[in-house]
């Protein structure tokens, strides 16, 4: 089968990009032909993407429709696998291309004008559908711009409504959790077009067993941006009484601010900012760790980095935000902490650092649950089944049912 991936980026960045690459690599290994229509690059890991996607088609913003039409004509896909792309010209082109389009909804960009379903200033999670409330009093028409500092840009509510309506016509929408399915339903998407296929990471190798050593290493892996709550993580770690080290694997617009905060909290000797680390090297940190942390304050659609740590045998401590509770079971494979409760977060970290037997037991529970409930091979099987169903035309009703008697 010929599968054309459509995504706004090429290269490593976040969970969406990790999923695109791993999925395409496995589908290619199974004999499918995979191509990629993409916009900008990330400047990280692009060589690996070029190896996985021998057929690549740049889709620049200025000529998106024409470039995508050319890609479709040249690659001739059986199914288009759309990931993150909001340009109206691209969406219209896909709707008119005559091929089934399956969209993976990675996050909240599709139906949230802010893109992250929480208020940037109050940090409270939004429980509403897209509506005029987004304009006032939410004020989501003025959104934070990319990069550091307080840059802003204008977001049109009417344009967002049009984007939502365009996306209701895809053959299927794939989400990672029941939480995300509920968000789509809240915004008027048809339930029969939504399927849940958690984008699980690859299984850990048997040797990936964490050390739980006296070093008490804590690992955070993810972007260092406001929604990921690294600042709140640091404030929580400042309350931990057991000796520890923490490594922050990732980069982002809040990194400098968090480094300054770490110094003010007196954590600079115990918290290390390692910057961007390739996915293949993260498992090495897990092997030397005692637990993993997720401090997301925005409602995570899934939280694949936490599941990856769990698959490597580490217990996870995370705030209860979005879909995390669908794989992190409190007291079973880690601890689910009330949202923004720094003292409770610190107490749970202390518990695991001081009771290594408990940490090992919860970590092993997590590894077993991950392998049973979130199996990478089964995930790809599910996608293959979906693509075959999408590419197979539904038989038309028997003609005799519509014949009129003479």
Coordinates of C-alpha atoms in Angstrom, one line a residue:
X1 CA 0.0 0.0 0.0
X2 CA 1.2 3.5 -0.8
X3 CA 0.8 5.9 2.2
X4 CA 1.4 9.6 2.0
X5 CA 2.2 11.2 5.3
X6 CA 1.3 14.9 5.5
X7 CA 2.9 16.9 8.4
X8 CA 3.9 20.4 8.9
X9 CA 7.5 19.5 9.9
X10 CA 10.4 17.2 9.0
X11 CA 12.7 16.2 11.8
X12 CA 12.6 15.6 15.5
X13 CA 10.8 17.9 17.9
X14 CA 8.0 16.5 20.1
X15 CA 5.7 13.5 20.5
X16 CA 3.9 14.1 17.2
X17 CA 7.2 13.9 15.3
X18 CA 8.4 10.8 17.2
X19 CA 5.2 9.1 16.3
X20 CA 5.3 10.0 12.7
X21 CA 8.8 8.7 12.3
X22 CA 8.3 5.4 14.3
X23 CA 5.0 4.7 12.5
X24 CA 6.4 5.3 9.0
X25 CA 9.6 3.3 9.7
X26 CA 7.5 0.2 10.9
X27 CA 5.0 0.5 8.0
X28 CA 7.9 0.7 5.6
X29 CA 9.5 -2.4 7.2
X30 CA 6.2 -4.2 6.7
X31 CA 6.4 -3.6 2.9
X32 CA 4.3 -0.4 2.5
X33 CA 5.6 2.6 0.5
X34 CA 5.7 5.7 2.6
X35 CA 6.1 9.3 1.3
X36 CA 6.1 12.6 3.2
X37 CA 4.6 16.0 2.2
X38 CA 6.0 18.5 4.7
X39 CA 6.5 22.2 5.4
X40 CA 9.4 23.4 7.5
X41 CA 12.3 21.5 9.1
X42 CA 13.2 21.3 12.8
X43 CA 17.0 21.2 12.4
X44 CA 17.1 18.0 14.5
X45 CA 17.2 14.5 13.3
X46 CA 16.3 15.3 9.7
X47 CA 18.8 12.9 8.2
X48 CA 16.9 10.0 9.9
X49 CA 13.7 11.3 8.4
X50 CA 15.2 11.3 4.9
X51 CA 16.3 7.7 5.4
X52 CA 12.8 6.6 6.4
X53 CA 11.0 8.8 3.7
X54 CA 12.8 8.3 0.4
X55 CA 9.9 10.2 -1.3
X56 CA 9.7 13.7 0.1
X57 CA 7.6 16.6 -1.2
X58 CA 8.2 20.1 0.3
X59 CA 4.9 22.0 0.7
X60 CA 5.9 25.7 1.2
X61 CA 3.3 28.0 2.7
X62 CA 3.3 30.3 -0.4
X63 CA 2.4 27.5 -2.8
X64 CA 0.9 24.8 -0.6
X65 CA -2.0 23.7 -2.8
X66 CA 0.0 23.4 -6.0
X67 CA 2.9 21.6 -4.3
X68 CA 0.5 19.2 -2.6
X69 CA -1.3 18.5 -5.9
X70 CA 2.0 17.7 -7.5
X71 CA 2.9 15.4 -4.6
X72 CA -0.4 13.5 -4.9
X73 CA 0.0 13.2 -8.7
X74 CA 3.6 11.9 -8.4
X75 CA 3.3 9.6 -5.4
X76 CA -0.3 8.3 -6.2
X77 CA -1.1 7.3 -2.6
X78 CA -3.8 4.7 -1.7
X79 CA -4.4 6.6 1.6
X80 CA -3.3 10.0 2.9
X81 CA -2.2 10.0 6.5
X82 CA -2.6 13.6 7.7
X83 CA -1.0 14.7 10.9
X84 CA -0.5 18.3 11.9
X85 CA -1.3 20.8 9.1
X86 CA -3.7 23.7 9.4
X87 CA -3.2 25.6 6.1
X88 CA -6.7 25.9 4.5
X89 CA -5.3 25.5 1.0
X90 CA -3.7 22.2 2.0
X91 CA -6.9 21.0 3.7
X92 CA -9.1 21.9 0.7
X93 CA -6.7 20.2 -1.7
X94 CA -6.8 17.0 0.4
X95 CA -10.6 17.1 0.5
X96 CA -10.8 17.3 -3.2
X97 CA -8.1 14.8 -4.0
X98 CA -10.4 11.8 -4.3
X99 CA -8.4 9.7 -2.0
X100 CA -9.3 8.6 1.6
X101 CA -7.7 10.8 4.2
X102 CA -7.1 9.6 7.7
X103 CA -6.1 12.3 10.2
X104 CA -4.1 11.7 13.4
X105 CA -5.2 14.3 16.0
X106 CA -2.1 14.7 18.1
X107 CA -3.1 17.6 20.2
X108 CA -5.6 20.5 20.7
X109 CA -4.6 22.7 17.7
X110 CA -7.5 21.5 15.7
X111 CA -10.3 22.9 17.9
X112 CA -8.5 25.3 20.3
X113 CA -7.5 28.8 19.3
X114 CA -4.7 28.8 21.8
X115 CA -3.7 25.3 20.7
X116 CA -3.3 23.9 24.2
X117 CA -6.7 24.0 26.0
X118 CA -5.6 26.0 28.9
X119 CA -5.2 29.6 29.8
X120 CA -1.6 30.9 29.3
X121 CA -1.9 33.3 32.2
X122 CA -4.1 31.5 34.8
X123 CA -3.0 28.0 33.5
X124 CA -6.4 26.7 34.2
X125 CA -7.6 23.8 31.9
X126 CA -10.4 24.7 29.5
X127 CA -13.5 22.4 29.5
X128 CA -15.4 24.1 26.8
X129 CA -15.9 23.5 23.1
X130 CA -14.8 26.1 20.6
X131 CA -17.3 29.0 20.8
X132 CA -17.6 32.8 21.0
X133 CA -16.3 32.3 24.6
X134 CA -12.9 31.8 23.1
X135 CA -12.9 35.4 21.9
X136 CA -14.4 36.9 25.1
X137 CA -13.7 36.5 28.0
X138 CA -11.0 33.9 27.2
X139 CA -9.2 36.3 24.8
X140 CA -7.7 33.5 22.7
X141 CA -7.8 35.7 19.6
X142 CA -4.5 37.1 20.9
X143 CA -2.2 34.2 21.1
X144 CA 1.4 33.9 22.2
X145 CA 3.8 33.8 19.3
X146 CA 6.6 31.3 18.8
X147 CA 10.0 31.8 20.4
X148 CA 11.1 33.4 23.7
X149 CA 9.7 36.6 25.1
X150 CA 6.1 38.0 24.9
X151 CA 5.4 38.1 21.2
X152 CA 1.8 37.7 20.1
X153 CA -0.2 37.1 17.0
X154 CA -3.9 37.4 16.0
X155 CA -6.1 34.2 15.7
X156 CA -9.4 34.4 13.9
X157 CA -12.3 32.7 15.5
X158 CA -14.2 32.4 12.2
X159 CA -11.1 30.9 10.6
X160 CA -10.9 28.3 13.4
X161 CA -14.6 27.4 12.9
X162 CA -13.9 26.9 9.2
X163 CA -10.9 24.7 10.0
X164 CA -13.0 22.6 12.4
X165 CA -15.7 22.2 9.8
X166 CA -13.2 21.1 7.1
X167 CA -11.8 18.4 9.4
X168 CA -15.2 16.9 10.0
X169 CA -15.2 15.4 6.5
X170 CA -12.1 13.2 6.8
X171 CA -12.6 9.4 6.4
X172 CA -11.5 8.8 9.9
X173 CA -9.9 10.8 12.8
X174 CA -7.5 8.9 15.0
X175 CA -7.0 9.9 18.6
X176 CA -4.8 8.5 21.4
X177 CA -7.2 8.5 24.3
X178 CA -10.9 8.5 25.3
X179 CA -10.2 12.0 26.6
X180 CA -9.3 13.2 23.1
X181 CA -12.3 11.4 21.7
X182 CA -14.5 13.3 24.1
X183 CA -12.9 16.6 23.1
X184 CA -13.8 15.9 19.4
X185 CA -17.3 14.9 20.3
X186 CA -17.6 18.1 22.4
X187 CA -16.8 20.0 19.2
X188 CA -19.4 18.3 17.0
X189 CA -17.4 15.5 15.3
X190 CA -19.3 12.4 14.3
X191 CA -18.6 9.5 16.7
X192 CA -18.5 6.9 13.9
X193 CA -15.6 8.7 12.3
X194 CA -13.4 8.6 15.5
X195 CA -11.1 5.7 16.3
X196 CA -8.8 5.3 19.3
X197 CA -5.3 4.1 18.5
X198 CA -2.8 5.1 21.2
X199 CA 0.5 6.2 19.5
X200 CA 2.7 4.0 21.7
X201 CA 6.5 4.1 21.6
X202 CA 8.5 1.1 20.7
X203 CA 9.0 -1.6 23.2
X204 CA 12.1 -1.4 25.4
X205 CA 14.8 -4.0 25.0
X206 CA 15.1 -6.6 27.9
X207 CA 18.4 -4.9 29.0
X208 CA 16.7 -1.6 29.6
X209 CA 16.3 -2.2 33.3
X210 CA 16.7 0.9 35.5
X211 CA 19.4 0.9 38.2
X212 CA 17.4 2.5 41.1
X213 CA 20.9 3.4 42.4
X214 CA 21.7 5.6 45.4
X215 CA 22.3 8.4 42.9
X216 CA 18.5 8.9 43.0
X217 CA 18.4 10.2 39.4
X218 CA 15.1 11.7 38.3
X219 CA 14.4 12.1 34.5
X220 CA 12.2 14.6 32.8
X221 CA 12.0 14.2 29.0
X222 CA 10.0 16.7 27.0
X223 CA 9.9 20.3 25.7
X224 CA 10.8 23.1 28.1
X225 CA 7.8 25.3 27.4
X226 CA 5.2 26.8 29.7
X227 CA 2.5 24.1 29.2
X228 CA 4.9 21.4 30.2
X229 CA 5.2 22.9 33.7
X230 CA 9.0 22.6 34.2
X231 CA 8.9 25.7 36.4
X232 CA 6.3 24.0 38.6
X233 CA 8.4 20.8 38.6
X234 CA 11.4 22.8 39.9
X235 CA 9.2 24.3 42.6
X236 CA 8.1 20.8 43.5
X237 CA 11.6 19.4 43.6
X238 CA 12.7 22.2 45.9
X239 CA 10.3 20.6 48.5
X240 CA 11.9 17.1 48.1
X241 CA 13.8 16.1 51.3
X242 CA 15.7 13.1 49.9
X243 CA 19.0 13.6 48.1
X244 CA 18.5 13.5 44.3
X245 CA 19.7 14.5 40.9
X246 CA 17.4 15.6 38.1
X247 CA 18.2 15.8 34.4
X248 CA 16.0 17.9 32.1
X249 CA 16.1 16.3 28.6
X250 CA 14.7 18.8 26.2
X251 CA 14.7 22.4 25.0
X252 CA 12.2 25.2 24.4
X253 CA 11.2 28.8 24.9
X254 CA 11.1 28.5 28.8
X255 CA 14.5 27.0 29.2
X256 CA 16.4 30.2 30.2
X257 CA 13.6 31.2 32.6
X258 CA 13.7 27.7 34.2
X259 CA 17.5 27.8 34.5
X260 CA 17.2 31.1 36.4
X261 CA 14.4 29.7 38.6
X262 CA 16.6 26.6 39.4
X263 CA 19.3 28.9 40.6
X264 CA 16.9 31.0 42.7
X265 CA 15.6 27.8 44.3
X266 CA 19.1 26.6 45.1
X267 CA 18.8 23.6 42.7
X268 CA 21.6 24.4 40.3
X269 CA 23.9 21.6 41.7
X270 CA 21.1 19.0 41.5
X271 CA 19.2 19.9 38.4
X272 CA 21.0 19.7 35.0
X273 CA 19.6 21.0 31.7
X274 CA 20.9 18.7 29.0
X275 CA 19.1 20.3 26.1
X276 CA 17.8 18.4 23.1
X277 CA 18.7 14.6 23.3
X278 CA 17.9 12.3 20.4
X279 CA 15.2 9.7 21.1
X280 CA 17.7 6.8 20.9
X281 CA 19.8 8.2 23.7
X282 CA 17.0 8.8 26.2
X283 CA 16.7 5.1 27.2
X284 CA 20.3 5.4 28.5
X285 CA 19.2 8.0 31.0
X286 CA 16.3 5.8 32.1
X287 CA 18.6 2.9 32.8
X288 CA 20.5 5.0 35.3
X289 CA 17.3 6.4 36.9
X290 CA 15.0 5.8 39.9
X291 CA 11.9 7.5 38.5
X292 CA 10.5 9.7 35.7
X293 CA 8.4 12.8 36.1
X294 CA 5.8 14.5 34.0
X295 CA 4.9 18.0 35.1
X296 CA 2.5 18.9 32.3
X297 CA -0.1 21.5 33.3
X298 CA -1.9 21.6 29.9
X299 CA -4.2 18.6 29.3
X300 CA -1.9 16.1 27.7
X301 CA -3.7 14.3 24.8
X302 CA -1.7 11.2 25.8
X303 CA 1.7 11.8 27.3
X304 CA 3.8 9.3 25.3
X305 CA 7.1 10.3 27.0
X306 CA 5.7 9.1 30.4
X307 CA 4.6 5.8 28.8
X308 CA 8.0 5.4 27.3
X309 CA 9.6 5.7 30.7
X310 CA 7.0 3.2 32.1
X311 CA 7.9 0.8 29.3
X312 CA 11.5 1.0 30.4
X313 CA 10.5 -0.1 33.9
X314 CA 10.4 3.3 35.7
X315 CA 7.6 4.5 38.0
X316 CA 6.2 7.8 36.9
X317 CA 5.0 10.8 38.9
X318 CA 2.7 13.2 37.0
X319 CA 0.0 15.8 37.5
X320 CA -3.5 14.6 36.6
X321 CA -3.9 16.5 33.3
X322 CA -5.8 15.3 30.2
X323 CA -5.3 11.8 29.1
X324 CA -2.4 10.9 31.4
X325 CA -4.8 9.1 33.8
X326 CA -5.6 6.5 31.0
X327 CA -2.2 4.9 31.4
X328 CA -0.9 6.2 34.8
X329 CA -2.8 4.4 37.5
X330 CA -2.2 5.9 40.9
X331 CA -0.3 3.5 43.2
X332 CA 0.0 0.9 40.6
X333 CA 2.6 2.0 38.1
X334 CA 3.5 5.4 39.7
X335 CA 1.6 8.3 41.3
X336 CA -1.0 10.6 39.7
X337 CA -0.9 13.9 41.6
X338 CA -3.7 16.5 41.8
X339 CA -3.1 19.2 39.3
X340 CA -0.6 21.9 40.4
X341 CA -0.2 20.4 43.9
X342 CA 3.5 20.9 44.4
X343 CA 3.6 19.5 47.9
X344 CA 1.9 16.3 46.9
X345 CA 4.2 16.0 43.9
X346 CA 7.3 16.3 46.1
X347 CA 5.9 13.9 48.7
X348 CA 5.4 11.2 46.0
X349 CA 8.9 11.7 44.6
X350 CA 10.2 11.4 48.2
X351 CA 8.3 8.2 48.6
X352 CA 9.8 6.5 45.6
X353 CA 13.4 7.8 46.3
X354 CA 13.2 6.5 49.9
X355 CA 11.5 3.2 49.1
X356 CA 13.4 1.6 46.3
X357 CA 11.5 -1.7 46.7
X358 CA 8.3 0.1 46.1
X359 CA 9.8 2.0 43.1
X360 CA 11.0 -1.3 41.5
X361 CA 7.6 -2.9 42.1
X362 CA 5.7 0.0 40.5
X363 CA 8.2 0.2 37.7
X364 CA 7.8 -3.5 36.9
X365 CA 4.0 -3.1 37.1
X366 CA 4.3 -0.3 34.5
X367 CA 6.5 -2.3 32.2
X368 CA 4.1 -5.2 32.3
X369 CA 1.0 -3.0 31.8
X370 CA 2.7 -1.1 28.9
X371 CA 3.6 -4.3 27.1
X372 CA 0.1 -5.7 27.5
X373 CA -2.1 -2.6 27.0
X374 CA 0.1 -0.4 24.8
X375 CA 1.8 -2.8 22.3
X376 CA 3.7 -1.1 19.4
X377 CA 3.1 -4.0 17.1
X378 CA -0.6 -4.0 17.9
X379 CA -0.8 -0.3 17.3
X380 CA 0.7 -0.7 13.8
X381 CA -1.7 -3.6 13.2
X382 CA -4.6 -1.4 14.1
X383 CA -3.4 1.4 11.7
X384 CA -2.9 -1.2 8.9
X385 CA -6.4 -2.4 9.4
X386 CA -7.8 1.1 9.3
X387 CA -5.8 2.0 6.1
X388 CA -7.0 -1.2 4.3
X389 CA -10.6 -0.4 5.3
X390 CA -10.2 3.2 4.1
X391 CA -8.7 2.1 0.7
X392 CA -11.4 -0.5 0.1
X393 CA -14.5 1.0 -1.4
X394 CA -17.7 0.2 0.5
X395 CA -19.8 -2.1 -1.8
X396 CA -22.8 -0.3 -3.2
X397 CA -26.3 -1.5 -2.2
X398 CA -27.6 -4.3 -4.5
X399 CA -29.2 -2.8 -7.6
X400 CA -32.3 -4.9 -7.2
X401 CA -33.2 -3.0 -4.0
X402 CA -33.5 0.2 -6.0
X403 CA -35.3 -1.2 -9.1
X404 CA -38.8 0.0 -9.8
X405 CA -41.2 -2.8 -11.0
X406 CA -42.4 -2.3 -14.5

